[in-house]
JSON list of C-alpha atoms in Angstrom, two decimals:
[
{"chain": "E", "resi": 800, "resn": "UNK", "atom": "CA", "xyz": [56.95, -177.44, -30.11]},
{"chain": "E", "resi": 801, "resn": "UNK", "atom": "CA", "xyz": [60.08, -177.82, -27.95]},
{"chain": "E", "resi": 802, "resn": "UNK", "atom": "CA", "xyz": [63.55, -176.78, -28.74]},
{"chain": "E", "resi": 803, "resn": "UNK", "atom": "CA", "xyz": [66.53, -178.35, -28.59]},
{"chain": "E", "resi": 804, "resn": "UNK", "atom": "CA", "xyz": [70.54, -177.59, -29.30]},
{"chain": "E", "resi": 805, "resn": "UNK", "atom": "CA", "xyz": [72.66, -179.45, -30.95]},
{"chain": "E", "resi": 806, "resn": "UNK", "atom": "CA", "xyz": [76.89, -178.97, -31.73]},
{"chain": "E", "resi": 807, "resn": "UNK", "atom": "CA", "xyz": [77.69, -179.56, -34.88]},
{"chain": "E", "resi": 808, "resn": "UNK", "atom": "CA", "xyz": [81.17, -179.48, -37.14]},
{"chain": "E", "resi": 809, "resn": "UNK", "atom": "CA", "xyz": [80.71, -177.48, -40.63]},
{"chain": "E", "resi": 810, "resn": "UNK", "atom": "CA", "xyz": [83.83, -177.25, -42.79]},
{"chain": "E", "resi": 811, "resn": "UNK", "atom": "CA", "xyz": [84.74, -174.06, -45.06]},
{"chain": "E", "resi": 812, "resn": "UNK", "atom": "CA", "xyz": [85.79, -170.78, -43.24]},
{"chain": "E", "resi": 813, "resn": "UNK", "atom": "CA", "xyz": [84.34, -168.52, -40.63]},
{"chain": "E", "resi": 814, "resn": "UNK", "atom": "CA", "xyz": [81.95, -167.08, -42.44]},
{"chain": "E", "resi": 815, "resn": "UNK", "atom": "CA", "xyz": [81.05, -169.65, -44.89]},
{"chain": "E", "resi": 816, "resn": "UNK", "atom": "CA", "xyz": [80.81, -172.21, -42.10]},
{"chain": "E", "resi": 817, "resn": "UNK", "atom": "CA", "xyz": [78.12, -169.56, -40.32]},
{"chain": "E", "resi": 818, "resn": "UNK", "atom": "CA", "xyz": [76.23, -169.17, -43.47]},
{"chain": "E", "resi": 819, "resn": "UNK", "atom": "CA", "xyz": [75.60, -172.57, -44.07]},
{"chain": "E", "resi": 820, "resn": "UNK", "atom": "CA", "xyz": [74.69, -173.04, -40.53]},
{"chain": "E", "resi": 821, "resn": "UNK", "atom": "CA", "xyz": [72.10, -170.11, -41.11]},
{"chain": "E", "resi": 822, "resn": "UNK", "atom": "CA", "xyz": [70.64, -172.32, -44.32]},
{"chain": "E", "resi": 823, "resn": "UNK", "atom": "CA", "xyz": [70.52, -175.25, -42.42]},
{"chain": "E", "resi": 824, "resn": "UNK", "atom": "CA", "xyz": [68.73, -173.97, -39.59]},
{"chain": "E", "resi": 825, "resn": "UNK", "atom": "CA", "xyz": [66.31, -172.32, -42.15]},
{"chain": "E", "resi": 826, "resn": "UNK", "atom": "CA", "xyz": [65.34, -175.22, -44.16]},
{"chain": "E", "resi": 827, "resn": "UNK", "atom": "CA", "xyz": [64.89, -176.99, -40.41]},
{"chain": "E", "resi": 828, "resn": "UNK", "atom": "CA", "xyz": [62.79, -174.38, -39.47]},
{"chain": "E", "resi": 829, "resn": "UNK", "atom": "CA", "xyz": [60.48, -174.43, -42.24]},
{"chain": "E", "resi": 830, "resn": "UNK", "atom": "CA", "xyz": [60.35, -178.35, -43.37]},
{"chain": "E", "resi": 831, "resn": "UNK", "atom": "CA", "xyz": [59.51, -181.18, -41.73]},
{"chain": "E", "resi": 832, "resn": "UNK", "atom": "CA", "xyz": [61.86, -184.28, -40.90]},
{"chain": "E", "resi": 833, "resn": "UNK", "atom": "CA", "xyz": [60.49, -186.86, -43.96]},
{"chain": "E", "resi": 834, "resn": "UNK", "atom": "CA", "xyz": [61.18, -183.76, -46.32]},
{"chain": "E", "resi": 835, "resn": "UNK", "atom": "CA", "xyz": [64.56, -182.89, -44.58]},
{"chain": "E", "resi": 836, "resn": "UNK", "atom": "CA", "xyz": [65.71, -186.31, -44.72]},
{"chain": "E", "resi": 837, "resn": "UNK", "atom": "CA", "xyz": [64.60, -187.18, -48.31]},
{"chain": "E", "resi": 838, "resn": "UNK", "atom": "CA", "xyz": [66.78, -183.92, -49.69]},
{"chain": "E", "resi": 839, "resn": "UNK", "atom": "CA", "xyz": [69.32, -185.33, -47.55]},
{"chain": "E", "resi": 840, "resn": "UNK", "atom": "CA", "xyz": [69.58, -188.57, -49.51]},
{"chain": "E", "resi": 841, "resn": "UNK", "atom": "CA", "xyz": [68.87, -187.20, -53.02]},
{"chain": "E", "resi": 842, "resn": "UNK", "atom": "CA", "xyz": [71.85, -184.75, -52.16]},
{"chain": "E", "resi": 843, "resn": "UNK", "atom": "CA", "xyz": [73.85, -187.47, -51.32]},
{"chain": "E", "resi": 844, "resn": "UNK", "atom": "CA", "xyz": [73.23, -189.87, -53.85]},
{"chain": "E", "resi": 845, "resn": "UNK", "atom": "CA", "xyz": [71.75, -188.10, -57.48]},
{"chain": "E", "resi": 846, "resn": "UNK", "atom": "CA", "xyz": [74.37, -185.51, -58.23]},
{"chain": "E", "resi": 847, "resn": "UNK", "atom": "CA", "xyz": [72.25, -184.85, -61.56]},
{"chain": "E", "resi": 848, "resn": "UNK", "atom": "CA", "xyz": [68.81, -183.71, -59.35]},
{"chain": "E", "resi": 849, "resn": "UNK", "atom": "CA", "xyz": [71.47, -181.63, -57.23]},
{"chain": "E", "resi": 850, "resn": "UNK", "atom": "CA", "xyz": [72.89, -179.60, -60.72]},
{"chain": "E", "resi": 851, "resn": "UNK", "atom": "CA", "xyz": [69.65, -179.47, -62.07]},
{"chain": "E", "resi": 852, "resn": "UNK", "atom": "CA", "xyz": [68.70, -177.86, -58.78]},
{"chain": "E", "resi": 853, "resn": "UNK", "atom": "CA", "xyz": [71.51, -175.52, -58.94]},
{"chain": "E", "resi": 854, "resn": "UNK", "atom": "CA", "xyz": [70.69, -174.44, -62.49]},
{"chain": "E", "resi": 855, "resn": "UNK", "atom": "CA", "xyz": [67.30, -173.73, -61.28]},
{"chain": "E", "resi": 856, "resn": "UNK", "atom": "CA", "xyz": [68.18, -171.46, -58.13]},
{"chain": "E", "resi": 857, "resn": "UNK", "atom": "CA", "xyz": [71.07, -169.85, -60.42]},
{"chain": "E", "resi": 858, "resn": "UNK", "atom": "CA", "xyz": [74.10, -171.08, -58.70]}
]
C-alpha cells in the first residue's frame, strides 16, 4: 500500500498536540477509511455515544 504525508494543524500544547497526532496516526494505521470516517461523524455529532465511550475506556 503506498504512503503518503500530509501537514496538519492540532491545537493543545507541545506534547499534547504530539500525542494526539500519535492516536491519530494509530487509529489510521489500523482502520479503514468507512470506519475512520463514520467515528468521525458520530464524534462530531452524538456527544452521548462519545461519553458513553469515554466511560467505557475510563477517561
Amino acid at each position: 500500500m503506498d504512503k503518503h504525508s500530509f501537514k496538519i494543524s492540532i491545537t493543545g500544547s507541545k506534547s499534547e498536540a504530539t500525542e494526539k497526532a500519535v492516536a491519530v496516526a494509530t487509529l489510521a494505521s489500523y482502520l479503514d477509511a468507512k470506519t475512520l470516517t463514520a467515528l468521525a461523524k458520530v464524534v462530531k455529532t452524538d456527544p452521548n455515544k462519545v461519553a458513553l465511550a469515554k466511560q467505557f475506556l475510563g477517561l
